[in-house]
mmCIF file of C-alpha atoms in Angstrom:
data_model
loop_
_atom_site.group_PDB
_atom_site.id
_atom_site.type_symbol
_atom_site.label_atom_id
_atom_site.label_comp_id
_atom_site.label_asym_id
_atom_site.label_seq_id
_atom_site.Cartn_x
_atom_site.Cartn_y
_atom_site.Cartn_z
ATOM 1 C CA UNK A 25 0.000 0.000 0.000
ATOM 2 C CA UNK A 26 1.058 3.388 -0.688
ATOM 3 C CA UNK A 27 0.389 6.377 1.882
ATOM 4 C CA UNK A 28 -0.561 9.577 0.753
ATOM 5 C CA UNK A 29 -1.379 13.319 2.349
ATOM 6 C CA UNK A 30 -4.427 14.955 0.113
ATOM 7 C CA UNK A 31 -5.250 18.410 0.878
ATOM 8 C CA UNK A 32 -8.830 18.877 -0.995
ATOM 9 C CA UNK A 33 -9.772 22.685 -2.297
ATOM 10 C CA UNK A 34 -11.504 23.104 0.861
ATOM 11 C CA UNK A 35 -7.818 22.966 3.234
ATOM 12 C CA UNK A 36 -9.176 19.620 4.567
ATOM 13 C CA UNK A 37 -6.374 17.336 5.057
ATOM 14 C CA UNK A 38 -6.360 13.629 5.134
ATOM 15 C CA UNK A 39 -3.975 10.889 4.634
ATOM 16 C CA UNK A 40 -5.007 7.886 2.922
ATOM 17 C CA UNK A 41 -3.805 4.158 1.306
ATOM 18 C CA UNK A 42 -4.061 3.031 -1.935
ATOM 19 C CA UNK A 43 -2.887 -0.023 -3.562
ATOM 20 C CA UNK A 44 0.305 -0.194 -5.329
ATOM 21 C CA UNK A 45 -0.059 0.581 -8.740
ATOM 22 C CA UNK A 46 -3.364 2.547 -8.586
ATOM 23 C CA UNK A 47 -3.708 6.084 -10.593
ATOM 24 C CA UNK A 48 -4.816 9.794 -9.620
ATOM 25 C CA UNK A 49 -8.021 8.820 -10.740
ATOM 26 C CA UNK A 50 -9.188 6.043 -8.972
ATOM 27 C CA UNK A 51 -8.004 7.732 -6.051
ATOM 28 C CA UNK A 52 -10.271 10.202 -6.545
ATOM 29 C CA UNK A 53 -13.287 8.056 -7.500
ATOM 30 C CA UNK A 54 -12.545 6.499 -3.949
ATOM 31 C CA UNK A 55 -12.481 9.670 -2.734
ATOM 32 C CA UNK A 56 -16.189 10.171 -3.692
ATOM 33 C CA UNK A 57 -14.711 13.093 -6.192
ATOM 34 C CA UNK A 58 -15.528 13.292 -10.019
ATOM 35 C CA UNK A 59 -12.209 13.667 -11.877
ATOM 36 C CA UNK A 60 -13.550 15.678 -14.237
ATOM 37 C CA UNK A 61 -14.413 18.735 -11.790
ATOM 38 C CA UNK A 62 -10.794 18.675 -10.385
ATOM 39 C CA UNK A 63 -6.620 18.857 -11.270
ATOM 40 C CA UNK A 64 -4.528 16.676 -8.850
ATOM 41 C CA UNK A 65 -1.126 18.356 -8.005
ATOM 42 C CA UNK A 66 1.993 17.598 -5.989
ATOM 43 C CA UNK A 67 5.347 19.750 -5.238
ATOM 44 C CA UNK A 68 3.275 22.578 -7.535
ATOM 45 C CA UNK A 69 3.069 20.648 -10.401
ATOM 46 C CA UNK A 70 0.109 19.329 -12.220
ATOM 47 C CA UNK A 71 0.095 15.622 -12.576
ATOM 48 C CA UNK A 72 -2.070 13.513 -15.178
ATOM 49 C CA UNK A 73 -4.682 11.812 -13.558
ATOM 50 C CA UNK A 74 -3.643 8.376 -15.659
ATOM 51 C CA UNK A 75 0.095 8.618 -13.744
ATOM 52 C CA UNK A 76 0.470 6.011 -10.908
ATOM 53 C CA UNK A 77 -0.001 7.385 -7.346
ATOM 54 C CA UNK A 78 3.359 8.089 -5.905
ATOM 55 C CA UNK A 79 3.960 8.131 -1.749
ATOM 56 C CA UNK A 80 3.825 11.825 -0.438
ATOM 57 C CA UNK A 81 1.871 14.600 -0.916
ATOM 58 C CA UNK A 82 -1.152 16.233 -3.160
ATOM 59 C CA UNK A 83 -3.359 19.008 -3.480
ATOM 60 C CA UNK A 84 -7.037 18.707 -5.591
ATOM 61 C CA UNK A 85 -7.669 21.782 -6.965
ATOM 62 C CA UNK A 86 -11.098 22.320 -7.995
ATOM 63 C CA UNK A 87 -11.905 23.447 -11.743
ATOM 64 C CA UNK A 88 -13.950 26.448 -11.727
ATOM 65 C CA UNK A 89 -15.709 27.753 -14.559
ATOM 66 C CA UNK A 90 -17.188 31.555 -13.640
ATOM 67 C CA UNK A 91 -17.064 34.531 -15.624
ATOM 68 C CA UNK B 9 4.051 54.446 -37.547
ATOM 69 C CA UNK B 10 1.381 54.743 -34.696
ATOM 70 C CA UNK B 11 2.333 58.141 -32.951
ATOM 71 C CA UNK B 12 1.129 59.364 -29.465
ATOM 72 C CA UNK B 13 -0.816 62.688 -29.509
ATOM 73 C CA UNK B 14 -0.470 65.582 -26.919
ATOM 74 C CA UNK B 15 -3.265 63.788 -25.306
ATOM 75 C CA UNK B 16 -1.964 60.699 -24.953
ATOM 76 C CA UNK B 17 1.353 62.035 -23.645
ATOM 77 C CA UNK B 18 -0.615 63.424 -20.951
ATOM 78 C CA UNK B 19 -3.137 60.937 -20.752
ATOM 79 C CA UNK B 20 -0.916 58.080 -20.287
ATOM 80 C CA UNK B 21 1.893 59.929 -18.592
ATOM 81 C CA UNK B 22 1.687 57.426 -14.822
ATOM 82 C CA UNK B 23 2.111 54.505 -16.925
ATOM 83 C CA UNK B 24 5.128 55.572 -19.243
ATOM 84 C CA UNK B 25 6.820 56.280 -15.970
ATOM 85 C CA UNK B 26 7.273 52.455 -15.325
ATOM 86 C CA UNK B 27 10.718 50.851 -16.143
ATOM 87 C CA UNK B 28 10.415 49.734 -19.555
ATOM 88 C CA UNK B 29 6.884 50.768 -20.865
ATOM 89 C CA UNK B 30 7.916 54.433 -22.149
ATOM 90 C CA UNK B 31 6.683 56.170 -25.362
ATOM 91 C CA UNK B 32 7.398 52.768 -27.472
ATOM 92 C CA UNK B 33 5.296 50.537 -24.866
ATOM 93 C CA UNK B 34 2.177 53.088 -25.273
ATOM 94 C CA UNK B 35 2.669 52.733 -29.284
ATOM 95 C CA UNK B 36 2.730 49.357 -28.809
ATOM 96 C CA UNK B 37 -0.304 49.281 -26.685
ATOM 97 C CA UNK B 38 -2.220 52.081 -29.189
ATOM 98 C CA UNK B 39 -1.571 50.054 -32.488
ATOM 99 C CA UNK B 40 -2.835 46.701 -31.031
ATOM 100 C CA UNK B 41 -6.297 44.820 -31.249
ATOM 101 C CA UNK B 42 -7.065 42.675 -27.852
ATOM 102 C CA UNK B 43 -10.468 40.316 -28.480
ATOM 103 C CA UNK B 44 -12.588 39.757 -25.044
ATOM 104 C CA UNK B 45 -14.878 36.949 -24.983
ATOM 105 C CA UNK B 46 -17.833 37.977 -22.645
ATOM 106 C CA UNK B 47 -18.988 40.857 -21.061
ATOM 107 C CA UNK B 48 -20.217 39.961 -18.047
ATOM 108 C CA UNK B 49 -17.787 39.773 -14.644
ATOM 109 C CA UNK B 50 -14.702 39.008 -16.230
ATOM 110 C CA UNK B 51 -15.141 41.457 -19.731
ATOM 111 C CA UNK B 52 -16.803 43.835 -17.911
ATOM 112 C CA UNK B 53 -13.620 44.285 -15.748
ATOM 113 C CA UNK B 54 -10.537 43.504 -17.960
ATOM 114 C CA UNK B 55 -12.142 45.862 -20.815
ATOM 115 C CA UNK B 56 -12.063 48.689 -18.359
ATOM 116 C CA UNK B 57 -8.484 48.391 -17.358
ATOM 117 C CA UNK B 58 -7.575 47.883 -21.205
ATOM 118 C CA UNK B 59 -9.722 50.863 -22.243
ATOM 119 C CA UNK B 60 -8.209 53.064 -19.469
ATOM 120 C CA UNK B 61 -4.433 52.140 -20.782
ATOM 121 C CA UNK B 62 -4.989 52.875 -23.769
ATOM 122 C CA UNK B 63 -5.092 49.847 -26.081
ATOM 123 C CA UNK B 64 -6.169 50.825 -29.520
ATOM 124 C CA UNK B 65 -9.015 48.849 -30.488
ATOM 125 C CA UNK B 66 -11.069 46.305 -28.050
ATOM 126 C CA UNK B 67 -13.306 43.796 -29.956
ATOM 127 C CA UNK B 68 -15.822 42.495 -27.565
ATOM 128 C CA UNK B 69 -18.593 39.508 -28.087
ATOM 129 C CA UNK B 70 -21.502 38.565 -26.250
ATOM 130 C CA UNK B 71 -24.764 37.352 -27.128
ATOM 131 C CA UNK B 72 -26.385 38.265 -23.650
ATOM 132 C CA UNK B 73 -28.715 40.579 -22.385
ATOM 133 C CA UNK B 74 -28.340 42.276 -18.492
ATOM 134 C CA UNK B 75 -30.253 40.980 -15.912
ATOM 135 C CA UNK B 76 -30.694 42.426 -12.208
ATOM 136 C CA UNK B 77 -29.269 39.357 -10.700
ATOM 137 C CA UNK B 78 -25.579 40.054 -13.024
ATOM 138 C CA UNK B 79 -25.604 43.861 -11.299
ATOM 139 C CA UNK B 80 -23.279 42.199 -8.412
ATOM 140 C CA UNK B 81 -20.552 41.861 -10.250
ATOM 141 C CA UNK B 82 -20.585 43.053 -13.975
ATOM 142 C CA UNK B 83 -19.748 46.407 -13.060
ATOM 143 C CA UNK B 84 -20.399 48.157 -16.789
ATOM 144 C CA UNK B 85 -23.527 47.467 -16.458
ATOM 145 C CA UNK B 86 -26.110 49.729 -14.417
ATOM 146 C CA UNK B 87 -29.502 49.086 -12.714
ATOM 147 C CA UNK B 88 -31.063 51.252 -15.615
ATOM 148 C CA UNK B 89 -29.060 48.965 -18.399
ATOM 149 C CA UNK B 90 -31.443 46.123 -17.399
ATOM 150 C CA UNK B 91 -32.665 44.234 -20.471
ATOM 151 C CA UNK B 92 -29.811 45.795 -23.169
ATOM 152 C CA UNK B 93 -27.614 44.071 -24.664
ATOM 153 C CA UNK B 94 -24.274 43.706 -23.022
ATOM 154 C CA UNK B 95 -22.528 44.720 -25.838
ATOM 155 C CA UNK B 96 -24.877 48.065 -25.691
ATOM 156 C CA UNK B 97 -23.680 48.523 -22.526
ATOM 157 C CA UNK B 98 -20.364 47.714 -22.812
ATOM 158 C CA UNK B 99 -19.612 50.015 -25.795
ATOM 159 C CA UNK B 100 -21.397 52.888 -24.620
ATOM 160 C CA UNK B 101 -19.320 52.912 -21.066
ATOM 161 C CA UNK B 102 -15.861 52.436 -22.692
ATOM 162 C CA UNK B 103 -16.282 55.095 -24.952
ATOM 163 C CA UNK B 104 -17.229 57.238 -22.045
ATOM 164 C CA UNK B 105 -14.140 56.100 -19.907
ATOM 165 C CA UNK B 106 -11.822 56.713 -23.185
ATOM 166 C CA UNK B 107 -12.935 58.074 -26.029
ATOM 167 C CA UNK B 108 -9.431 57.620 -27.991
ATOM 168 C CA UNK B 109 -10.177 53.906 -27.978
ATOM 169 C CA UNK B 110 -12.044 52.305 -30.723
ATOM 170 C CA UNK B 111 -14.522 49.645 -29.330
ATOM 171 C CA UNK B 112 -16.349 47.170 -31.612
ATOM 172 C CA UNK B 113 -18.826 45.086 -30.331
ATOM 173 C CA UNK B 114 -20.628 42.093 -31.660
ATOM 174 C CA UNK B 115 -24.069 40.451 -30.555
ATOM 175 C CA UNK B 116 -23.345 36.654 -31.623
ATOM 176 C CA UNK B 117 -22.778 33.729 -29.835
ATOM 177 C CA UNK B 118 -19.590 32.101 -30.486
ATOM 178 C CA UNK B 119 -19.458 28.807 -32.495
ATOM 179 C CA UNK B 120 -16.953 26.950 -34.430
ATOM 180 C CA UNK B 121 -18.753 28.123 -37.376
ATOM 181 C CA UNK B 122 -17.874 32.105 -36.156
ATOM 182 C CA UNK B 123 -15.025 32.174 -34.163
ATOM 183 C CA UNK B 124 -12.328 31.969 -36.745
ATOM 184 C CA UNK B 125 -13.125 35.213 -38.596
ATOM 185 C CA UNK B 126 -14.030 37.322 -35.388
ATOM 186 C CA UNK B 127 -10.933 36.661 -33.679
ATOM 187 C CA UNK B 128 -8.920 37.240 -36.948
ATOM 188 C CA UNK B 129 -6.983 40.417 -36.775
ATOM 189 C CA UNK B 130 -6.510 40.280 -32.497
ATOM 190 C CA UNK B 131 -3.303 40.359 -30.865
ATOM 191 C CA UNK B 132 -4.496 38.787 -28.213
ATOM 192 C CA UNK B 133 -7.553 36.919 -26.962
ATOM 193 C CA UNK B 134 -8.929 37.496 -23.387
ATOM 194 C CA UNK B 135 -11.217 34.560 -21.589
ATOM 195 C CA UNK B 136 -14.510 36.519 -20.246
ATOM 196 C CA UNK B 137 -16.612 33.323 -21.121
ATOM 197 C CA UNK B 138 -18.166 31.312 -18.111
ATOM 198 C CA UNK B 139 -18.110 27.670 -19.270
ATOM 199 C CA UNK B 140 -15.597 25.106 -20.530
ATOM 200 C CA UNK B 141 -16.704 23.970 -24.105
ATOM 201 C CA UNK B 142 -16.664 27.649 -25.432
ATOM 202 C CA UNK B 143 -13.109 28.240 -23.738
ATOM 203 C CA UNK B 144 -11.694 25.186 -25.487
ATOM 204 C CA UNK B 145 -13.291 26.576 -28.863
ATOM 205 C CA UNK B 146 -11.109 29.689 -27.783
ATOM 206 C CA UNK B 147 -8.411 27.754 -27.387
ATOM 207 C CA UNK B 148 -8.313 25.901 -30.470
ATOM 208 C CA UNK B 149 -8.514 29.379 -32.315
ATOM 209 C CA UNK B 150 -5.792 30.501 -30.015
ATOM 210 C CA UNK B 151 -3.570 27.616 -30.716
ATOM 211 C CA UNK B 152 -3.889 27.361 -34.657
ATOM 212 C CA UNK B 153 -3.558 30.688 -35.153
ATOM 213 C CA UNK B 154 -1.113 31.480 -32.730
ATOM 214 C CA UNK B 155 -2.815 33.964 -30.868
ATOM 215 C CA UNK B 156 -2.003 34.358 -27.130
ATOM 216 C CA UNK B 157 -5.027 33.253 -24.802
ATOM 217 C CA UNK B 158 -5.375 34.846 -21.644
ATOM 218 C CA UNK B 159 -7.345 32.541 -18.873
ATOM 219 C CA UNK B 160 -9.078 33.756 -16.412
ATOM 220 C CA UNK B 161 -12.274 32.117 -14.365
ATOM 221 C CA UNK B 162 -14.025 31.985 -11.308
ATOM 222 C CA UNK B 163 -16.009 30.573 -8.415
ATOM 223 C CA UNK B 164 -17.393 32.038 -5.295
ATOM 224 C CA UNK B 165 -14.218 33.345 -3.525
ATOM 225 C CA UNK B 166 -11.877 31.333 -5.711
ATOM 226 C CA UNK B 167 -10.225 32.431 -8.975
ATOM 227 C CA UNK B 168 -7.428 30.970 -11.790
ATOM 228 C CA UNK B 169 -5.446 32.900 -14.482
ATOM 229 C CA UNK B 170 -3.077 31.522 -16.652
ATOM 230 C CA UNK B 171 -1.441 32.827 -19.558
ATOM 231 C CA UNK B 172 -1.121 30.554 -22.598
ATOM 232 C CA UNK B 173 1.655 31.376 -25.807
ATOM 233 C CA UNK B 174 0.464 28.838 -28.512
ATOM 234 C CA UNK B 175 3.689 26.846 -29.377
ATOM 235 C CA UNK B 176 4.906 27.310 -26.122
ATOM 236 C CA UNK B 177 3.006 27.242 -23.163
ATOM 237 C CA UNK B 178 0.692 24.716 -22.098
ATOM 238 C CA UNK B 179 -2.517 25.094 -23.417
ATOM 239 C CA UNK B 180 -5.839 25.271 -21.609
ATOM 240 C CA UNK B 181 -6.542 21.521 -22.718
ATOM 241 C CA UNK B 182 -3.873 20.897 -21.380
ATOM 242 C CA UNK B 183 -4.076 22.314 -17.798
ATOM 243 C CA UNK B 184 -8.116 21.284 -17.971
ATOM 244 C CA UNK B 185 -8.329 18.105 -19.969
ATOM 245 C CA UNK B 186 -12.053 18.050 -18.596
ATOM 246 C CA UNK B 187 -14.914 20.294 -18.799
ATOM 247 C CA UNK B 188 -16.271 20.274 -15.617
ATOM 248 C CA UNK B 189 -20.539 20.109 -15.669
ATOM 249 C CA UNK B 190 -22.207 23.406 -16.130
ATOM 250 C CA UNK B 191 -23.030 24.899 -12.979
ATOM 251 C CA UNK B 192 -24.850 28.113 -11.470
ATOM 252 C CA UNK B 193 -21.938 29.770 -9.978
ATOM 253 C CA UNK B 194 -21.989 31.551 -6.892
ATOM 254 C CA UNK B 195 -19.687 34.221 -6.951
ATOM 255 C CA UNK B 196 -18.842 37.547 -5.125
ATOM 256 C CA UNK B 197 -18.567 40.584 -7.435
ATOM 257 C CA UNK B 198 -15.126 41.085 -6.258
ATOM 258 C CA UNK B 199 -13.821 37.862 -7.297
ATOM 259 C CA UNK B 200 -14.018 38.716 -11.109
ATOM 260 C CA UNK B 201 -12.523 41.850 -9.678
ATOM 261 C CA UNK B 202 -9.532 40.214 -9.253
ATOM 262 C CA UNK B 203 -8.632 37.998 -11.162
ATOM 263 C CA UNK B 204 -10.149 40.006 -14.144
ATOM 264 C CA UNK B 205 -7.368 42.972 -13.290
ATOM 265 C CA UNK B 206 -4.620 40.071 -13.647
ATOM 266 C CA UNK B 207 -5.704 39.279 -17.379
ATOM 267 C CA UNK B 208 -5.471 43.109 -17.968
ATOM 268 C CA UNK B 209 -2.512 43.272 -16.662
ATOM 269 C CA UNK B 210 -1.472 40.025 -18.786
ATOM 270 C CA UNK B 211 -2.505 41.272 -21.530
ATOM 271 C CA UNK B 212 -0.595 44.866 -20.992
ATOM 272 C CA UNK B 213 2.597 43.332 -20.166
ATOM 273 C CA UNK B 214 2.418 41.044 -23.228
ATOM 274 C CA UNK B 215 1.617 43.876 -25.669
ATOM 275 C CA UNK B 216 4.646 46.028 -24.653
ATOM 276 C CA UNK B 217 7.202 42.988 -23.865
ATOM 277 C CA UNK B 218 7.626 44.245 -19.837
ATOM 278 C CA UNK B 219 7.318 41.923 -17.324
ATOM 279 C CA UNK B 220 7.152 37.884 -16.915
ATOM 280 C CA UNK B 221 4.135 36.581 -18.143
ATOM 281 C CA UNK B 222 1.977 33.112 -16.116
ATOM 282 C CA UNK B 223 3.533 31.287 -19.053
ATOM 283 C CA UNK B 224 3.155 28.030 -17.779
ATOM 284 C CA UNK B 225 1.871 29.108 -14.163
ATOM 285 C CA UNK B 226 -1.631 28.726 -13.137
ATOM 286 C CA UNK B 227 -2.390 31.353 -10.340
ATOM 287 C CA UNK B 228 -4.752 30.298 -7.939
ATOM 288 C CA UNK B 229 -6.324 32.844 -5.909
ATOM 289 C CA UNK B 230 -8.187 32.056 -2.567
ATOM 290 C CA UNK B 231 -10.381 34.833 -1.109
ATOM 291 C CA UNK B 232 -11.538 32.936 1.418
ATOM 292 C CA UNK B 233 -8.122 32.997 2.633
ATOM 293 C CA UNK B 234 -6.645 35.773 1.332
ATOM 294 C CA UNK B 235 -3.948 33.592 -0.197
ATOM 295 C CA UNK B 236 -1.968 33.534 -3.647
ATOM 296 C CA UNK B 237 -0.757 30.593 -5.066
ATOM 297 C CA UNK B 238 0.757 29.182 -8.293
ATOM 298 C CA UNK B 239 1.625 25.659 -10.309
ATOM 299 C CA UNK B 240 4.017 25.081 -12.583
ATOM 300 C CA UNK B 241 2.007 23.397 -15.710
ATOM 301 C CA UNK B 242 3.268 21.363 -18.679
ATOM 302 C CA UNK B 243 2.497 20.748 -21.848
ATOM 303 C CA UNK B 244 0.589 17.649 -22.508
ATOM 304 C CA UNK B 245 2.855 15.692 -26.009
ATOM 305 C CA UNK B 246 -1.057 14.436 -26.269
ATOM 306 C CA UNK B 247 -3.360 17.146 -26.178
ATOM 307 C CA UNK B 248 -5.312 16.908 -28.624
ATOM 308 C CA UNK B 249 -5.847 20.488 -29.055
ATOM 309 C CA UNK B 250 -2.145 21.797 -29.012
ATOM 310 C CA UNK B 251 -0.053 18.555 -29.515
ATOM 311 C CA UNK B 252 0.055 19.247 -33.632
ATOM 312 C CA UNK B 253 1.464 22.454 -33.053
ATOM 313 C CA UNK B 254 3.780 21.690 -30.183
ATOM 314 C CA UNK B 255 5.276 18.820 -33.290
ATOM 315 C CA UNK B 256 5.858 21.296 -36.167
#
């Protein structure tokens, strides 16, 4: 398993496990979030949501669409 | 050769004091054509502050009317504007603030089918628009014909900018692979405020070359917080919006 920090757009913090292996997205699908309404990044970079889940830390950023 | 009248001299005087923006940034700024996409919080707000600096010609599309509930936030347009066209509105206000600028408006909703020939002629393309799918037609026009693409959007307290250079930048497919579902926003007129200053400025600093540009940054503004933040973002070798260019 691999243990990861996830700060979510609203400064909650938790830290989770996921299987070795698993991507950004299914970690957000487990996280009851819809990839589509969010970027996943980690040391200020934007990561793809198809790249394996990497020990550490991430931030979900929510995609906002106002004008 | 695009010269500066008395007026402008005078006019313009606070801003040709900054380090590197002189008489040649204001030509710079007078001979160019910036394209906003909306005028509602975002256009209403960026057109101002490119109006007031003295850009030559602002091209603005919108195919919306005002309502009372868009007087929060889209501050060009006034309790007795209720019902115009935004466009009216828009025009009519900027010409007030600056009459030396020349401000063409156009009531039409953007489509694949239009968006190539009103964009063509722009320096620069400024996102007003408040959903996804009309931002990546933007984008698309923004990336094949190499026209910078200023981002800007909001949410409640919560705002992004980004600036994207076609060829090398990411693009906005390429930050946002996914259009998130349409939504009725909430949003605090101050937000656009914000973040809708930072495109002006954006747009200003890439017009007369001063400055470093959110190439490749996302700024993320929290105003719940009072925090600024940025990313670093890449380009994506598969976008399917920008990849062809990013090959030849």
């Amino acid at each position: 398993m691999i243990k990861i920090k996830v700060t979510t757009f609203s400064g909650d913090e938790k830290y989770i496990e996921v299987p070795e292996g698993s991507d950004y997205e299914s970690l957000l699908i487990d996280l009851g979030i819809n990839p589509e309404t969010v970027i996943v990044y980690r040391d200020q970079q934007v990561v793809p949501l198809d790249e394996c889940v990497e020990p550490g830390e991430i931030k979900i950023l929510r995609v906002v669409s106002g004008g | 050769m695009v010269k500066l009248t008395d007026s402008d001299k005078k006019r313009y005087d606070r801003q040709m004091m900054i380090s590197g923006f002189g008489e040649e940034g204001q030509r710079k700024l007078k001979r160019s054509r910036v394209f906003i996409a909306g005028a509602g919080g975002l256009g209403s707000t960026s057109s101002v502050f490119l109006a007031v600096a003295g850009v030559g010609h602002l091209k603005i599309v919108d195919d919306d009317r005002i309502e009372l509930s868009n007087l929060n936030r889209q501050i060009l347009h006034w309790n007795r504007d209720i019902g115009r066209a935004k466009v009216d509105s828009t025009k009519e206000k900027l010409s007030q603030i600056n009459p030396d600028v020349a401000v063409e408006v156009v009531k039409t909703t953007m489509t694949e089918s239009n968006v190539f020939d009103l964009v063509e002629g722009s320096n620069v393309i400024v996102d007003g628009m408040d959903n996804f799918p009309t931002r990546y037609l933007l984008n698309r026009v923004a990336v094949e014909k190499k026209i910078p693409f200023v981002h800007g959007s909001i949410y409640g307290l919560e705002g992004r900018a980004t600036t994207i250079i076609p060829g090398r930048t990411a693009c906005l497919r390429c930050i946002f692979p996914e259009s998130p579902p349409p939504t009725r926003f909430p949003v605090l007129g101050a937000t656009p405020g914000v973040i809708a200053v930072i495109q002006a400025t954006e747009v200003i600093k890439y017009l007369t070359g001063i400055g470093r540009l959110l190439a490749n940054r996302l700024l993320i503004y929290d105003g719940e917080s009072m925090k600024f933040e940025e990313i670093s973002v890449r380009r994506n070798p598969d976008c399917p919006d920008c990849s062809d260019i990013q090959k030849s």
